[in-house]
Amino acid sequence: WIGGTGNWNSATEWSTSSGGPAGTCIPALYDDVVFDANSFSGNGQLVTINVTAYCNSMNWSAITKLPLLMGASDLHISGSLTLSPNLSILNYTGAVFFESTNAGNTITSAGKTFQSVINFNGTGEWILQDAFNTTNSINLNFGTLKINNKNLACGTFTSNNNNARWLTLGSSTV
């Protein structure tokens, strides 16, 4: 992401390199999405997920400003998710779908609380790196969710189907 405030489906917001030229791509299923020091020129700039969005992994850990993630369209992540304490996600309400088929994916929420329905739909594995909170529901439909001795807070937790799926809590508080 290089464009400051903008919509997910705008090619002028994306580049294939940090601070590189605009218009080279809009992320697709196998693309890693990175937000870093070159993504925002000031605090309060908005990234709006205005269409169904796809990416492999999404990483916000290198941002230096205070951006906001907004929108109500769905986000499909086929790898890991790493948020930043500097990111606000309070105005993002689209459903989040974790859809990897690989082991070893991680989720770092950096103290953020999701407003979204969270769906684990892939046959892969996700390991929490810190506490995870959503005011909405978590649906474990497929795959392996390892809470990793972290705290988990949600409106509801469901996993009521015949699909192969595993939940490992450890000493977690749910």
Coordinates of N, CA and C in Angstrom, one line a residue:
W1 N 0.9 -1.2 0.0 CA 0.0 0.0 0.0 C 0.9 1.2 0.0
I2 N 0.6 2.1 -0.9 CA 1.5 3.3 -1.0 C 0.7 4.6 -1.0
G3 N -0.6 4.5 -1.1 CA -1.4 5.7 -1.4 C -2.0 6.5 -0.4
G4 N -1.7 6.3 0.9 CA -2.4 7.1 2.0 C -3.9 6.7 2.0
T5 N -4.8 7.6 2.0 CA -6.2 7.3 2.0 C -6.6 6.8 0.6
G6 N -7.4 5.7 0.6 CA -7.9 5.2 -0.6 C -8.7 3.9 -0.4
N7 N -9.3 3.4 -1.5 CA -10.1 2.2 -1.6 C -9.2 1.0 -2.0
W8 N -9.6 -0.1 -1.5 CA -8.8 -1.4 -1.8 C -8.7 -1.6 -3.3
N9 N -9.8 -1.4 -4.0 CA -9.8 -1.7 -5.4 C -9.2 -0.6 -6.3
S10 N -8.5 0.3 -5.8 CA -7.9 1.4 -6.6 C -6.4 1.0 -6.8
A11 N -6.0 0.8 -8.1 CA -4.7 0.5 -8.4 C -3.7 1.5 -8.1
T12 N -4.1 2.8 -7.9 CA -3.2 3.9 -7.6 C -2.7 3.8 -6.1
E13 N -3.3 2.9 -5.3 CA -3.0 2.8 -3.9 C -1.9 1.7 -3.7
W14 N -1.6 0.9 -4.8 CA -0.8 -0.3 -4.6 C 0.4 -0.2 -5.5
S15 N 1.5 -0.9 -5.0 CA 2.7 -1.0 -5.7 C 3.3 -2.4 -5.4
T16 N 4.2 -2.9 -6.2 CA 4.9 -4.2 -5.9 C 6.1 -4.0 -5.0
S17 N 6.4 -2.7 -4.6 CA 7.5 -2.5 -3.7 C 7.2 -1.3 -2.8
S18 N 7.8 -1.3 -1.7 CA 7.6 -0.2 -0.7 C 7.9 1.1 -1.3
G19 N 7.0 2.0 -1.3 CA 7.2 3.4 -1.9 C 7.4 3.4 -3.4
G20 N 7.2 2.3 -4.1 CA 7.4 2.1 -5.5 C 6.3 2.8 -6.3
P21 N 6.3 2.6 -7.6 CA 5.3 3.3 -8.5 C 3.9 2.7 -8.3
A22 N 3.0 3.5 -8.5 CA 1.6 3.1 -8.3 C 1.0 2.4 -9.6
G23 N -0.1 1.7 -9.4 CA -0.8 1.2 -10.5 C -0.3 -0.2 -11.0
T24 N 0.6 -0.8 -10.2 CA 1.1 -2.1 -10.7 C 0.3 -3.3 -10.4
C25 N -0.6 -3.2 -9.5 CA -1.4 -4.4 -9.1 C -2.5 -4.0 -8.1
I26 N -3.5 -4.8 -8.0 CA -4.5 -4.9 -6.9 C -4.3 -6.3 -6.3
P27 N -4.1 -6.4 -5.0 CA -3.8 -7.7 -4.5 C -4.8 -8.8 -4.8
A28 N -4.3 -10.0 -5.0 CA -5.1 -11.2 -5.3 C -4.8 -12.3 -4.3
L29 N -5.4 -13.4 -4.4 CA -5.3 -14.5 -3.5 C -3.9 -14.8 -3.0
Y30 N -2.9 -14.8 -3.9 CA -1.6 -15.3 -3.6 C -0.6 -14.1 -3.3
D31 N -1.1 -12.9 -3.2 CA -0.3 -11.7 -3.0 C -0.2 -11.4 -1.5
D32 N 1.0 -11.2 -1.0 CA 1.2 -10.7 0.4 C 0.9 -9.2 0.4
V33 N 0.2 -8.7 1.4 CA -0.1 -7.3 1.5 C 0.6 -6.7 2.6
V34 N 1.4 -5.6 2.4 CA 2.2 -5.0 3.4 C 1.9 -3.5 3.5
F35 N 1.6 -3.1 4.7 CA 1.5 -1.7 5.0 C 2.7 -1.3 5.9
D36 N 3.4 -0.2 5.4 CA 4.7 0.1 6.1 C 4.8 1.6 6.2
A37 N 6.0 2.1 6.5 CA 6.3 3.5 6.7 C 6.0 4.3 5.4
N38 N 6.1 3.7 4.3 CA 5.8 4.4 3.0 C 4.3 4.4 2.6
S39 N 3.5 3.8 3.4 CA 2.1 3.6 3.1 C 1.2 4.9 3.4
F40 N 1.7 5.6 4.4 CA 0.8 6.8 4.9 C 1.7 8.0 5.2
S41 N 1.3 9.1 4.7 CA 2.0 10.4 4.9 C 1.6 11.1 6.2
G42 N 0.4 10.7 6.8 CA -0.1 11.4 8.0 C -1.0 10.5 8.8
N43 N -1.3 10.9 10.0 CA -2.2 10.1 10.8 C -3.7 10.3 10.3
G44 N -4.5 9.3 10.6 CA -5.9 9.4 10.3 C -6.2 9.0 8.8
Q45 N -5.3 8.6 8.0 CA -5.6 8.2 6.6 C -6.3 6.9 6.6
L46 N -7.2 6.7 5.7 CA -8.1 5.6 5.6 C -7.8 4.6 4.5
V47 N -7.9 3.3 4.9 CA -7.9 2.2 3.9 C -9.3 1.6 4.0
T48 N -10.0 1.7 2.9 CA -11.4 1.3 2.9 C -11.5 0.0 2.0
I49 N -11.9 -1.1 2.7 CA -12.2 -2.3 1.9 C -13.6 -2.2 1.4
N50 N -13.7 -1.7 0.1 CA -14.9 -1.4 -0.5 C -15.4 -2.4 -1.5
V51 N -14.7 -3.5 -1.6 CA -15.0 -4.7 -2.5 C -14.5 -5.9 -1.7
T52 N -15.0 -7.1 -2.1 CA -14.4 -8.3 -1.5 C -13.0 -8.3 -1.8
A53 N -12.1 -8.4 -0.7 CA -10.7 -8.3 -0.8 C -10.1 -9.7 -0.6
Y54 N -9.0 -10.0 -1.3 CA -8.2 -11.2 -1.2 C -6.8 -10.9 -1.0
C55 N -6.1 -11.7 -0.2 CA -4.6 -11.6 -0.1 C -4.1 -12.9 0.5
N56 N -2.8 -13.1 0.4 CA -2.2 -14.2 1.1 C -2.0 -13.8 2.5
S57 N -0.9 -13.2 2.9 CA -0.8 -12.7 4.3 C -0.9 -11.2 4.2
M58 N -1.3 -10.6 5.4 CA -1.5 -9.2 5.5 C -0.6 -8.7 6.8
N59 N 0.2 -7.7 6.6 CA 1.1 -7.3 7.6 C 1.1 -5.8 7.8
W60 N 0.7 -5.3 8.9 CA 0.7 -3.9 9.3 C 1.8 -3.5 10.2
S61 N 2.7 -4.4 10.6 CA 3.6 -4.2 11.7 C 4.6 -3.0 11.5
A62 N 4.9 -2.6 10.3 CA 5.9 -1.6 10.0 C 5.3 -0.2 9.8
I63 N 4.0 0.0 10.1 CA 3.5 1.3 9.9 C 4.0 2.3 11.0
T64 N 4.2 3.5 10.6 CA 4.7 4.5 11.6 C 3.7 5.6 11.8
K65 N 2.6 5.7 11.1 CA 1.5 6.6 11.3 C 0.4 5.9 12.0
L66 N -0.8 6.6 12.1 CA -1.9 6.0 12.8 C -3.1 6.0 11.8
P67 N -3.1 5.0 10.9 CA -4.2 4.8 9.9 C -5.4 4.1 10.5
L68 N -6.5 4.2 9.7 CA -7.7 3.5 10.0 C -8.1 2.5 8.9
L69 N -8.5 1.3 9.3 CA -9.1 0.4 8.4 C -10.6 0.5 8.4
M70 N -11.3 0.7 7.3 CA -12.7 0.9 7.2 C -13.3 0.0 6.2
G71 N -14.6 0.0 6.2 CA -15.4 -0.8 5.1 C -16.2 -1.9 5.7
A72 N -17.1 -2.4 4.8 CA -18.0 -3.5 5.2 C -17.9 -4.7 4.3
S73 N -17.0 -4.6 3.3 CA -16.8 -5.8 2.4 C -16.0 -6.8 3.1
D74 N -16.1 -8.1 2.6 CA -15.4 -9.2 3.2 C -13.9 -9.2 2.9
L75 N -13.1 -9.7 3.8 CA -11.7 -9.9 3.6 C -11.3 -11.3 3.7
H76 N -10.7 -11.9 2.7 CA -10.2 -13.3 2.6 C -8.7 -13.3 2.7
I77 N -8.2 -14.0 3.8 CA -6.8 -14.1 4.0 C -6.4 -15.5 3.9
S78 N -5.4 -15.8 3.0 CA -5.0 -17.2 2.8 C -3.7 -17.5 3.6
G79 N -3.2 -16.6 4.4 CA -2.0 -16.9 5.2 C -2.1 -16.3 6.6
S80 N -1.1 -15.5 7.0 CA -1.1 -15.0 8.3 C -1.6 -13.5 8.3
L81 N -2.0 -13.0 9.5 CA -2.4 -11.7 9.7 C -1.6 -11.1 10.9
T82 N -1.0 -9.9 10.6 CA -0.2 -9.2 11.7 C -0.7 -7.8 11.7
L83 N -1.4 -7.4 12.8 CA -1.8 -6.0 12.9 C -0.8 -5.2 13.7
S84 N -1.0 -3.9 13.9 CA -0.1 -3.0 14.6 C -0.9 -2.3 15.7
P85 N -0.3 -2.0 16.8 CA -1.0 -1.1 17.8 C -1.4 0.2 17.3
N86 N -0.7 0.7 16.2 CA -1.0 2.0 15.6 C -2.2 2.0 14.7
L87 N -2.8 0.9 14.4 CA -3.9 0.7 13.5 C -5.2 0.8 14.2
S88 N -6.2 1.5 13.7 CA -7.5 1.4 14.2 C -8.4 0.6 13.3
I89 N -9.1 -0.4 13.8 CA -10.0 -1.3 13.0 C -11.4 -1.1 13.5
L90 N -11.7 -0.1 14.3 CA -13.1 0.0 14.9 C -14.1 0.2 13.8
N91 N -13.8 0.8 12.7 CA -14.8 1.0 11.6 C -14.8 0.0 10.5
Y92 N -14.1 -1.1 10.7 CA -14.2 -2.2 9.7 C -15.1 -3.3 10.2
T93 N -16.2 -3.5 9.5 CA -17.2 -4.5 9.9 C -17.4 -5.6 8.9
G94 N -16.6 -5.7 7.9 CA -16.8 -6.8 6.9 C -16.3 -8.1 7.6
A95 N -16.9 -9.2 7.1 CA -16.5 -10.6 7.6 C -15.0 -10.9 7.2
V96 N -14.3 -11.5 8.1 CA -12.9 -12.0 7.8 C -12.9 -13.5 7.7
F97 N -12.3 -13.9 6.6 CA -12.3 -15.4 6.3 C -10.8 -15.8 6.3
F98 N -10.4 -16.7 7.2 CA -9.1 -17.3 7.1 C -9.2 -18.6 6.3
E99 N -8.5 -18.7 5.2 CA -8.7 -19.7 4.3 C -7.5 -20.5 3.8
S100 N -6.5 -20.5 4.6 CA -5.3 -21.2 4.2 C -5.4 -22.7 4.2
T101 N -4.6 -23.4 3.4 CA -4.5 -24.9 3.5 C -3.2 -25.3 4.1
N102 N -2.4 -24.3 4.6 CA -1.1 -24.6 5.2 C -1.0 -24.5 6.7
A103 N -0.1 -25.2 7.3 CA 0.2 -25.1 8.7 C 1.0 -23.9 9.0
G104 N 1.0 -23.5 10.3 CA 2.0 -22.5 10.7 C 1.5 -21.0 10.5
N105 N 0.3 -20.8 10.1 CA -0.1 -19.4 9.9 C -0.3 -18.8 11.3
T106 N 0.0 -17.5 11.5 CA -0.2 -16.8 12.7 C -1.1 -15.7 12.6
I107 N -1.7 -15.3 13.8 CA -2.6 -14.1 13.9 C -2.1 -13.3 15.1
T108 N -1.6 -12.1 14.8 CA -1.2 -11.1 15.8 C -2.2 -10.0 15.7
S109 N -3.0 -9.8 16.7 CA -4.0 -8.7 16.7 C -3.6 -7.4 17.4
A110 N -2.5 -7.4 18.1 CA -1.9 -6.2 18.6 C -2.8 -5.4 19.5
G111 N -3.7 -6.2 20.3 CA -4.6 -5.5 21.2 C -5.8 -4.9 20.6
K112 N -6.0 -5.2 19.3 CA -7.2 -4.7 18.6 C -8.4 -5.6 18.8
T113 N -9.6 -5.0 18.8 CA -10.9 -5.7 18.9 C -11.6 -5.6 17.6
F114 N -11.9 -6.7 17.0 CA -12.6 -6.8 15.7 C -14.1 -6.6 15.9
Q115 N -14.7 -5.9 15.0 CA -16.2 -5.8 15.0 C -16.8 -6.9 14.0
S116 N -15.9 -7.6 13.4 CA -16.3 -8.6 12.3 C -16.6 -10.0 12.8
V117 N -17.4 -10.7 12.0 CA -17.5 -12.1 12.1 C -16.2 -12.7 11.6
I118 N -15.7 -13.6 12.4 CA -14.4 -14.3 12.0 C -14.7 -15.7 11.6
N119 N -14.2 -16.1 10.4 CA -14.5 -17.4 9.9 C -13.2 -18.2 9.6
F120 N -13.0 -19.3 10.1 CA -11.9 -20.2 9.8 C -12.4 -21.2 8.8
N121 N -12.1 -21.0 7.5 CA -12.7 -21.9 6.5 C -11.7 -22.8 5.8
G122 N -10.4 -22.5 6.0 CA -9.4 -23.3 5.3 C -9.1 -24.6 6.1
T123 N -8.4 -25.5 5.5 CA -8.0 -26.7 6.1 C -6.7 -26.6 6.8
G124 N -6.1 -25.4 6.8 CA -4.8 -25.1 7.4 C -4.9 -24.9 8.9
E125 N -3.8 -24.2 9.5 CA -3.7 -24.0 10.9 C -3.4 -22.6 11.2
W126 N -4.0 -22.1 12.3 CA -3.7 -20.7 12.7 C -3.4 -20.7 14.2
I127 N -2.3 -20.0 14.5 CA -1.8 -20.0 15.9 C -1.9 -18.5 16.4
L128 N -2.6 -18.3 17.5 CA -2.7 -16.9 18.0 C -1.3 -16.5 18.6
Q129 N -0.9 -15.3 18.4 CA 0.3 -14.8 18.9 C 0.1 -13.9 20.1
D130 N -1.2 -13.5 20.3 CA -1.6 -12.6 21.4 C -3.1 -12.8 21.6
A131 N -3.6 -12.1 22.6 CA -5.1 -12.2 22.9 C -5.9 -11.8 21.6
F132 N -7.0 -12.5 21.4 CA -7.9 -12.2 20.2 C -9.2 -11.8 20.7
N133 N -9.8 -10.7 20.2 CA -11.1 -10.2 20.6 C -11.9 -9.8 19.4
T134 N -13.2 -10.2 19.4 CA -14.2 -9.7 18.5 C -15.5 -9.5 19.2
T135 N -16.2 -8.5 18.9 CA -17.5 -8.3 19.5 C -18.5 -9.1 18.8
N136 N -18.1 -9.8 17.8 CA -19.0 -10.6 16.9 C -18.7 -12.1 17.2
S137 N -19.0 -12.9 16.2 CA -18.9 -14.4 16.4 C -17.6 -14.9 15.7
I138 N -17.1 -16.0 16.2 CA -16.0 -16.8 15.6 C -16.6 -18.1 15.2
N139 N -16.4 -18.5 13.9 CA -16.9 -19.8 13.3 C -15.7 -20.6 12.9
L140 N -15.5 -21.7 13.6 CA -14.4 -22.7 13.2 C -15.1 -23.7 12.3
N141 N -15.0 -23.5 11.0 CA -15.7 -24.4 10.1 C -14.8 -25.5 9.5
F142 N -13.5 -25.2 9.4 CA -12.5 -26.2 9.0 C -11.2 -25.8 9.7
G143 N -10.2 -26.7 9.6 CA -8.8 -26.4 10.0 C -8.6 -26.5 11.5
T144 N -7.4 -26.0 11.9 CA -7.0 -26.1 13.3 C -6.7 -24.6 13.8
L145 N -7.4 -24.3 14.9 CA -7.2 -23.1 15.6 C -6.5 -23.4 16.9
K146 N -5.3 -22.9 17.1 CA -4.5 -23.0 18.3 C -4.5 -21.7 19.0
I147 N -5.2 -21.7 20.2 CA -5.4 -20.4 20.9 C -4.0 -20.1 21.6
N148 N -3.2 -21.1 21.8 CA -1.8 -20.9 22.2 C -1.6 -20.2 23.6
N149 N -2.5 -20.6 24.5 CA -2.5 -20.1 25.9 C -2.8 -18.6 25.9
K150 N -3.4 -18.1 24.9 CA -3.8 -16.7 24.9 C -5.3 -16.6 25.2
N151 N -5.7 -15.4 25.6 CA -7.1 -15.2 25.9 C -7.9 -14.9 24.6
L152 N -9.1 -15.4 24.6 CA -10.0 -15.3 23.4 C -11.4 -14.8 23.9
A153 N -11.8 -13.7 23.3 CA -13.1 -13.1 23.6 C -13.9 -12.9 22.4
C154 N -15.2 -13.3 22.4 CA -16.1 -13.2 21.2 C -17.5 -13.2 21.7
G155 N -18.4 -12.8 20.8 CA -19.8 -12.8 21.1 C -20.3 -14.3 21.2
T156 N -20.0 -15.1 20.2 CA -20.3 -16.5 20.2 C -19.1 -17.2 19.5
F157 N -19.0 -18.5 19.9 CA -18.0 -19.4 19.2 C -18.8 -20.6 18.7
T158 N -18.7 -20.8 17.4 CA -19.5 -22.0 16.9 C -18.5 -22.9 16.1
S159 N -18.8 -24.2 16.2 CA -18.1 -25.2 15.4 C -19.0 -26.4 15.3
N160 N -20.1 -26.3 14.6 CA -21.1 -27.3 14.6 C -21.3 -27.9 13.2
N161 N -20.4 -28.6 12.7 CA -20.6 -29.3 11.4 C -19.8 -30.6 11.4
N162 N -19.8 -31.3 10.3 CA -19.1 -32.6 10.2 C -17.7 -32.5 9.6
N163 N -17.2 -31.2 9.4 CA -15.9 -31.0 8.8 C -14.8 -31.4 9.8
A164 N -13.6 -31.7 9.2 CA -12.5 -32.0 10.1 C -12.0 -30.6 10.6
R165 N -11.9 -30.5 11.9 CA -11.5 -29.3 12.5 C -11.0 -29.5 14.0
W166 N -10.1 -28.7 14.4 CA -9.5 -28.9 15.8 C -9.3 -27.6 16.5
L167 N -9.6 -27.6 17.8 CA -9.4 -26.4 18.6 C -8.5 -26.8 19.7
T168 N -7.3 -26.1 19.9 CA -6.4 -26.4 21.0 C -6.4 -25.1 21.9
L169 N -6.8 -25.3 23.1 CA -6.9 -24.1 24.0 C -5.7 -24.0 24.9
G170 N -5.1 -25.0 25.4 CA -4.0 -24.9 26.4 C -4.6 -24.3 27.7
S171 N -3.9 -23.3 28.2 CA -4.4 -22.6 29.4 C -5.1 -21.3 29.1
S172 N -5.7 -21.2 28.0 CA -6.4 -20.0 27.5 C -7.7 -19.8 28.3
T173 N -8.1 -18.6 28.4 CA -9.4 -18.2 28.9 C -10.3 -17.8 27.7
V174 N -11.4 -18.4 27.6 CA -12.4 -18.0 26.5 C -13.6 -17.4 27.2

